[in-house]
Structure formats: C-alpha cells, structure tokens
Amino acid sequence: MTPSWLVLDEQVARICDDLAAVPTGPLRLCLQAPGGYGKTALLSYLAGLLREHDVPVLDAWTDPLGDAAGDDGENTVLIVDDAHLLDEGRLAALHPLIGGRRRLVLAYRPWPRPAGLASLTTILRRERPPVLLGPFTPDQTARAVHAWTGDAPAPGLAARVHRLSGGVPGIAHRITAVLAAGPDLTDTSLLQFRADLDHLDPDVRRLLLATAAGGALPIDVLAELLDREPARIDELLEAARATGLLGLDDTLVPAARQAVAALGPVAHRADLWQRLAALQLARGDGTLTVARSLLDAGIGGSGLAPAFQAGAEEALIAAPQVAARLFAAAAASGAPTGARHALATALGGDLDTALRLADRLVGAPGTGPTAETDRAAGAAVAAAVLAHRGQLAHSAERYRWSRTPTSRSFAALAAQVTGVSPDAAAPDAVDGPPTLLTNAAAMMADGIRESIGGTPAAALATLVQAAALLEPAGPAVLLPDSPAALAALVALHDGELDAADAVLDRAVTAGMGSVLMARRHRLLAGWIRMFRGDTAAAHELLAAATTGGAPIQLRDGLFATALQIGLARRTGDLPEMHRGWAAARETVLRHPVDLLTLLPLGELTVAGARLGERAALDVPVRQALDLLDRLGRPPLWHATLHWYLLQAAVVGEDAATAAVHADALAADAGATAHTAVLAAAATSWCRLLAGDIDPDQVVRHARDLARTGLSWDAARLAGQAAARTADRRAMVTLLDTARLLQGRVPGPRAEGASEPTPTGQLSAREQEVAELLLAGLTYKEIGDRLFITPKTVEHHVARMRARLGAPNRAELLARLRATTTGKAPA
C-alpha cells in the first residue's frame, strides 16, 4: 500500500500495487511529466519498495551501468531519473540494457528531446506507452495537504493550495506550509522558486516574464517581443511547459506567476512589460492583463497612460473597481480620463470618490464638445450617486441639467416619486441614439407614471419589460435605480410576490447595475421572504447584503434597518427591536420621503408603536400622506401605507385611529384585487378591536391575505382573533388557521395540552414559552408570538413552576436559566 504522502492516480497506483505483490516480476516503465509532477518522489518510493524485497536497484546517475549487464542483471532494476538531462554517451550506454528482460524505470520531461532518449523511448513504447503523470485533482490536493500537514487542515486550505498551485504536486507541496500559516504567499516563500528560474535558458525566462504580465500571448507577439523567429518561440514554449511552471494553456501557474513577477530583475521587468503594453496597444489587442500587472508592480509614466486607459475600458463591464484603479493610473500619468473615471468609480461602489470626480467635472472650465459631453456625463454620475443616497430631488435636478435622453427619463422618474407636478415629471421629447439604456430609462419612467395614474398591472408589465431589455447590458450601466428593483417594489405593494421574486432573480443573474445595485436586489429579495413569513431566508439575505463590500448608502441602509426591525418584530425578539430602534429612527428621519420608501417607513411605524415610540415618526408619516395627496392618492401606494398605519393602531389598541385607516383602505378597495383584500382584512381588524369577532370572516380574510403573499400578517390576524374570542371551538379553529398560514401543521390536541419531552421535565410548548419568558416578553407578547391566549401562557407557566419545584416567578426564572446554561441556580 502506498504511503499517505504519495498521492497517485488509479493507473500509477495499480502499477505500484502490482510491483509490491510481485517485486521480481516484469518491469519496463516510462514516466513522462513536466517538472514538479512527482516523478522523483514516485521513483524514490519504487526504489525503496524494491530494496525492501532485496531486489538490486541501480541509479543511472551514480552507479556503474555495467553492474546491470552482468549475469544477475535480469534481477536488477535500473532507475533513470531526469533522463532528458543525460548526455548522448550515457544514453547510448543504456541501449544494450533495454534488450531482453532487463528491468528498467525511465523518467523524463517532455522537453528537451535528445536523440538518444527518443530512440530509447521508441523501443520501450512497443511494450507499454509511457505513463503520463498529470496535475492533482482538487480531491488529490486535499488528500496530499492532509498528509503534509499531519492533521486536519483548516477549512479552505486545500482549495487555496489547489488554486495557487494549479494542481502541480511539487508547487502544492512548497506552498502548503506557507498557506497554512496565512492567507497569502509571502515574498520569502517565493524565493523557493529562484533555483527553478536561475537554471532556465535566458529566453525561456523572458518568455515566462512576458507571460506573467500578459497571460497567454500569440506566437507572433512573443516573436516580436523577444526578437526571435516563430519556430524558436515554439521551442521556448515547449521548454517552458516542461518546467511545470507554465500550463498547457500557456498561462503561468498562479504561484509561479507571483514568483516570476517578483524575482525578475526590476529594470528588465519594467522594460519588457512596457514594450509588451505598447505592442498590444499598437496591434489593437486587449491590454487589461498587462496594464494590471504594471499597476500592481508600481510601474507608471506618461508613456503608459494609453495602455492604462485601454485596460480600464476593457475592465469597465466585468471589473469596475479595477477599471477605476486603471483610470486613476492613467490620470496620474497625465491622461484626461473625463467622466469615464467617475463612471467606473461609481460602478465599483466608491460613491464618495465618484461624487467628488463628477462634481469636479461639472464645475470644470472649458468649452467645446468634449468639455460639454464630460460635464453632462459628470452630472449624470452625480445624479445616480445622489439617488442611492436618497436625495431624489437633487438627483432629478442634476439629471435635468445633464439633458441627455436617458437623463431626462431618470429626471422624470425621480420627479414622479417625490411628488413634483406632472408637467415637471414628464420627460421632454428628444432625439438621441436608441440604446438599451435610453429605452429602458424611458420605460422605467413610464412604469412609475402608470403606477400612479394607471393600473398596477400595466406598471408592473412595463417595468418587467424594462428589466428584460436591460439584462443584456448587465453590470455596464450606472443606474439611479434598476427596473428590476422598481418592478419588485410595485409587485410588493400589489401582492405579486412571485413576479417580484422572478424579476429580481433575473437581475441578480445578469449582474444588472454592477455591485451598486446588487445590495438593493438582495434586500428586496429579503423583504419578499419576510412578507411570506420565511424569516430564516430573510435573515440570510439581509446578512449577505450587509456583510462586507462598499459602505452602505442611505437608501439601502433604510431598507436594511427596516428589514432587521421587521424580522425582529415577526420573531418576537423585543431586545433586538430595542437595539436597532435608535439607528432605524435616525435613518428614516435622514431619508427624504418618496414613494419608493413607503415600505420601510410603514414597517418602522409599526415597530415604533410596538416599542411605545409611536409619535417618533409622525413627521415622515405626515410627509408621506401629503405626498400621496399631491399625487391624487394612487391606490397602489396609498393602500400600503394605510395598511401599515392600521397595524400600528392595532398594536396600540387604538380602535378610533384603526377605523380611520380602514376607511382609507375601503376607498381604495375597488382599485385592484390586492387593495380589496387589504380593505376586507381591515374590517376584521376593526371588529376584532371592538371585541366583535366573526371566526368565519376572520379565517376567510386571513386566507385571502396569505394568498397575496402576506402570510405573516394573515397568521397574526387569525392568532389575535383566537386570543380575543371566548368561544373555545372558534379559538381552536382560528389557532389552527394561524399555525397553518405561518407554515406550522396544526396538531390534533386541544390548546394547552402538552406532551413530555425525553427529558421528562418541560414539554416542547413549555420550552418555547420558557425561552420567550427568559427573553423578557409578557404573557400577551408570548401569546402573540405562539398564537395562544395569554391565559394559556399563564397555565403553561404554572405547570412549569410545578414541574421544576419553583415557589415563585423569580425562582422559576432562575431554574430556567440554570437549565439553559447547565449550571445550578445560586
């Protein structure tokens, strides 16, 4: 059995197993592989295995070859490592030894190919083709790393080793210890490659250095760069691949690329890379790879500005952060980068820098078409940044000043959602190129206009079509908002959660709006999950949207903090609501009110009522109501806000205020199926507050709410009705409905019944009550969370005291804490 440190593929492992089983059997083997692929390690293992069975082993480099030609030569195994380096005389001496039954293992690189070696391998091929050793698979790398570290490796170590080594076993072995100690290769660790590089032909070293900067380069480029004939370049590529540093795709193994770039003479490297950049630019080839290499190496100068600019344009779509760095390098080299630098910086998520660059462009002196174009583009960048910061009125102002067809559409959109007069909101008819962005921007403005003065269905269709139109542009466009996000918001307000999910999924797949919109798309997806009652998935999306990346802008911060508070409210986490309230209130007060922020405003209003801070958001709520009045109270937007205000009144047991918002909802009832559902459910809430509960009506309205996607609201309506009814049969029906709508399967037992857990102490329901009791919730709050009555909570607490032998509430809490921590109460 092979040792754990020797990771072999199936073919080689089978050869080793056969030799271990019959060490004196036939053995004629050729091993071919580039350097670092494990030939020497395998030969060492085979030699040790043979010697353990008293089989004579000769080394072609150190032992007299005549010993293999004696009478007992048939028993001797001749091992020849690095046969490609043997001189012709030594190779000729091997020829007599391969006749008959002589046993031999020959290992060599695919280049160079001495004539004597070619002759030897030709003879041996007749018996068996050479065994070609390949790179490690990810699984083989993981096994090797485990063996080399002598312990279970840290999570992700094997994957990093495999990525940086390209699966080359020798390189993987070199870098494992380094990566086990830190996330990156160090300058000291790269010195391990110096011996490999020092022994190379100078032309091969120059080829590797060029490849380190430019990736896989065409032969004619290499020929011109290295001043060699194309035939010579073929030989150099063969020699480079044979080192194991250059892969078959003619790109350097990542670790080797770092080493080649770091260990090459600085002046030589700078000269070669600058010449490569100039050559690629002159040919019209892509310069991104070499431009990044020059940038990372700190190589600049006025002569490189065109290469930096060309590389930046190349990177703008897929890697805007890289494009921004390259534009900055071009600007530092004296090139006028104009609005492209501001655009790349904004797409990369650095909005502070983008706003500074854009503002500088808008105020820059100068005349002529180029200056005017840059000013207009700079104004559009500034407008997009301000939109992400929630300043839609200022955004609209800059878009109007920009006066491009796309900007005018975005200005109209911003004007509409902030309640500007219809004339100011309508985009001017202008001539311009019919680009994807121009058309999509016009459709976005049309869709929002339709949501205010038309029908939600038409608005949603227009915005979904705008999103589909813009999908091919992917991350290449700077948007104040994405059509997918607008479509999702309209769908959320209209109870069309499936449509919202679908359009956001496609936007995420297309990378619409670059990293600048990715966070917004994730947050809105989290809102969809929260509406449906899937709090776990919503928490995951919230974490993904708020962890790492660029600083969170005000608009995204508002949606994120409202989502966090909303999830805490739905899970009964009162301490979390208290922790987040101050920041949430500050965020909503900083953000000007517009149609697109009614959801977070409404959610935080309900939370404020829950926390006894109902008046804290009176000003923005009043502003939102005024905005809706100016717009003619469009039902899509109007109904949503009044639904939230109704919920806030319900939390505060304010029947009079709840009736006011129910009347507002009733006025919108005929607009859409969704507004009708909200209006009907509002009547149930008002009757519930008055103590007049119709179980059949509540169940019907709750199920209608769930069908529109408001599953948690539906379960809460049924649960609250159950908590307030005196009819036990109706209570059970309503509780079962609440549990079913929240995703719980109703049980067959009557409410309050319990089953002992395997511990023999608390039932499953009692454990739920205990956790909430320890969190500081009141009996009513626990009842709301579990869809049981406060009286039932009281009964559970009494039984828990009896089970745990607690004479009073304080002792019960102490014993429950002890059960949780495993420690006896003091």
Tab-separated table of N, CA, C and O in Angstrom, residues 597-634:
chain	number	residue	atom	x	y	z
A	597	THR	N	-39.985	54.512	-0.708
A	597	THR	CA	-39.563	54.178	0.656
A	597	THR	C	-40.752	54.033	1.602
A	597	THR	O	-40.591	54.079	2.820
A	598	LEU	N	-41.969	53.860	1.052
A	598	LEU	CA	-43.138	53.697	1.920
A	598	LEU	C	-43.094	52.377	2.693
A	598	LEU	O	-43.581	52.306	3.821
A	599	LEU	N	-42.504	51.341	2.098
A	599	LEU	CA	-42.421	50.053	2.805
A	599	LEU	C	-41.595	50.160	4.082
A	599	LEU	O	-42.077	49.791	5.166
A	600	PRO	N	-40.334	50.626	4.015
A	600	PRO	CA	-39.578	50.731	5.272
A	600	PRO	C	-40.197	51.729	6.243
A	600	PRO	O	-40.172	51.502	7.458
A	601	LEU	N	-40.764	52.831	5.745
A	601	LEU	CA	-41.407	53.786	6.641
A	601	LEU	C	-42.573	53.127	7.370
A	601	LEU	O	-42.717	53.273	8.596
A	602	GLY	N	-43.379	52.379	6.635
A	602	GLY	CA	-44.514	51.708	7.265
A	602	GLY	C	-44.079	50.663	8.272
A	602	GLY	O	-44.632	50.571	9.380
A	603	GLU	N	-43.081	49.885	7.922
A	603	GLU	CA	-42.600	48.837	8.822
A	603	GLU	C	-42.065	49.439	10.112
A	603	GLU	O	-42.315	48.925	11.217
A	604	LEU	N	-41.332	50.535	10.007
A	604	LEU	CA	-40.768	51.162	11.204
A	604	LEU	C	-41.843	51.866	12.021
A	604	LEU	O	-41.712	51.986	13.247
A	605	THR	N	-42.907	52.309	11.372
A	605	THR	CA	-44.016	52.910	12.115
A	605	THR	C	-44.679	51.879	13.018
A	605	THR	O	-44.998	52.160	14.185
A	606	VAL	N	-44.904	50.676	12.512
A	606	VAL	CA	-45.483	49.610	13.330
A	606	VAL	C	-44.530	49.248	14.466
A	606	VAL	O	-44.950	49.054	15.610
A	607	ALA	N	-43.242	49.165	14.155
A	607	ALA	CA	-42.266	48.852	15.195
A	607	ALA	C	-42.258	49.925	16.274
A	607	ALA	O	-42.142	49.621	17.473
A	608	GLY	N	-42.372	51.194	15.860
A	608	GLY	CA	-42.417	52.267	16.833
A	608	GLY	C	-43.594	52.134	17.777
A	608	GLY	O	-43.461	52.339	18.998
A	609	ALA	N	-44.747	51.758	17.226
A	609	ALA	CA	-45.916	51.537	18.080
A	609	ALA	C	-45.671	50.381	19.039
A	609	ALA	O	-46.052	50.430	20.218
A	610	ARG	N	-45.015	49.348	18.546
A	610	ARG	CA	-44.719	48.176	19.385
A	610	ARG	C	-43.784	48.538	20.536
A	610	ARG	O	-43.869	47.974	21.630
A	611	LEU	N	-42.885	49.498	20.307
A	611	LEU	CA	-41.899	49.881	21.315
A	611	LEU	C	-42.343	51.075	22.159
A	611	LEU	O	-41.567	51.590	22.967
A	612	GLY	N	-43.574	51.530	21.959
A	612	GLY	CA	-44.048	52.691	22.700
A	612	GLY	C	-43.478	53.988	22.183
A	612	GLY	O	-43.434	54.986	22.908
A	613	GLU	N	-43.028	53.989	20.910
A	613	GLU	CA	-42.436	55.183	20.302
A	613	GLU	C	-43.284	55.625	19.108
A	613	GLU	O	-42.777	56.049	18.071
A	614	ARG	N	-44.582	55.531	19.275
A	614	ARG	CA	-45.487	55.728	18.152
A	614	ARG	C	-45.356	57.114	17.525
A	614	ARG	O	-45.489	57.284	16.314
A	615	ALA	N	-45.099	58.137	18.346
A	615	ALA	CA	-45.048	59.504	17.840
A	615	ALA	C	-43.706	59.857	17.204
A	615	ALA	O	-43.567	60.926	16.603
A	616	ALA	N	-42.717	58.967	17.329
A	616	ALA	CA	-41.363	59.303	16.890
A	616	ALA	C	-41.284	59.550	15.389
A	616	ALA	O	-40.426	60.310	14.923
A	617	LEU	N	-42.164	58.902	14.625
A	617	LEU	CA	-42.105	59.018	13.162
A	617	LEU	C	-43.303	59.794	12.612
A	617	LEU	O	-43.648	59.654	11.432
A	618	ASP	N	-43.939	60.613	13.451
A	618	ASP	CA	-45.108	61.357	12.986
A	618	ASP	C	-44.774	62.278	11.817
A	618	ASP	O	-45.559	62.427	10.885
A	619	VAL	N	-43.598	62.910	11.849
A	619	VAL	CA	-43.240	63.867	10.784
A	619	VAL	C	-43.101	63.167	9.430
A	619	VAL	O	-43.751	63.576	8.457
A	620	PRO	N	-42.264	62.119	9.303
A	620	PRO	CA	-42.187	61.473	7.981
A	620	PRO	C	-43.501	60.831	7.556
A	620	PRO	O	-43.806	60.797	6.361
A	621	VAL	N	-44.304	60.331	8.498
A	621	VAL	CA	-45.605	59.765	8.117
A	621	VAL	C	-46.498	60.854	7.548
A	621	VAL	O	-47.181	60.661	6.536
A	622	ARG	N	-46.508	62.014	8.210
A	622	ARG	CA	-47.307	63.131	7.700
A	622	ARG	C	-46.819	63.549	6.321
A	622	ARG	O	-47.623	63.840	5.421
A	623	GLN	N	-45.502	63.581	6.131
A	623	GLN	CA	-44.954	63.935	4.819
A	623	GLN	C	-45.354	62.917	3.757
A	623	GLN	O	-45.642	63.287	2.613
A	624	ALA	N	-45.380	61.647	4.133
A	624	ALA	CA	-45.782	60.608	3.185
A	624	ALA	C	-47.251	60.765	2.794
A	624	ALA	O	-47.614	60.626	1.612
A	625	LEU	N	-48.094	61.055	3.761
A	625	LEU	CA	-49.513	61.256	3.464
A	625	LEU	C	-49.711	62.488	2.580
A	625	LEU	O	-50.538	62.476	1.644
A	626	ASP	N	-48.957	63.550	2.834
A	626	ASP	CA	-49.031	64.745	1.990
A	626	ASP	C	-48.581	64.425	0.569
A	626	ASP	O	-49.171	64.920	-0.410
A	627	LEU	N	-47.507	63.633	0.446
A	627	LEU	CA	-47.023	63.232	-0.875
A	627	LEU	C	-48.114	62.482	-1.631
A	627	LEU	O	-48.377	62.757	-2.818
A	628	LEU	N	-48.773	61.557	-0.963
A	628	LEU	CA	-49.841	60.791	-1.611
A	628	LEU	C	-51.011	61.692	-1.994
A	628	LEU	O	-51.635	61.499	-3.043
A	629	ASP	N	-51.303	62.676	-1.153
A	629	ASP	CA	-52.372	63.627	-1.501
A	629	ASP	C	-52.015	64.404	-2.759
A	629	ASP	O	-52.859	64.609	-3.645
A	630	ARG	N	-50.746	64.862	-2.855
A	630	ARG	CA	-50.337	65.624	-4.040
A	630	ARG	C	-50.440	64.788	-5.308
A	630	ARG	O	-50.689	65.316	-6.391
A	631	LEU	N	-50.217	63.502	-5.159
A	631	LEU	CA	-50.252	62.604	-6.322
A	631	LEU	C	-51.647	62.065	-6.603
A	631	LEU	O	-51.819	61.224	-7.494
A	632	GLY	N	-52.640	62.511	-5.846
A	632	GLY	CA	-54.002	62.043	-6.078
A	632	GLY	C	-54.330	60.733	-5.403
A	632	GLY	O	-55.252	60.034	-5.823
A	633	ARG	N	-53.591	60.387	-4.369
A	633	ARG	CA	-53.809	59.151	-3.608
A	633	ARG	C	-53.865	57.903	-4.501
A	633	ARG	O	-54.859	57.181	-4.529
A	634	PRO	N	-52.794	57.642	-5.235
A	634	PRO	CA	-52.773	56.437	-6.096
A	634	PRO	C	-52.945	55.181	-5.247
A	634	PRO	O	-52.185	54.969	-4.287
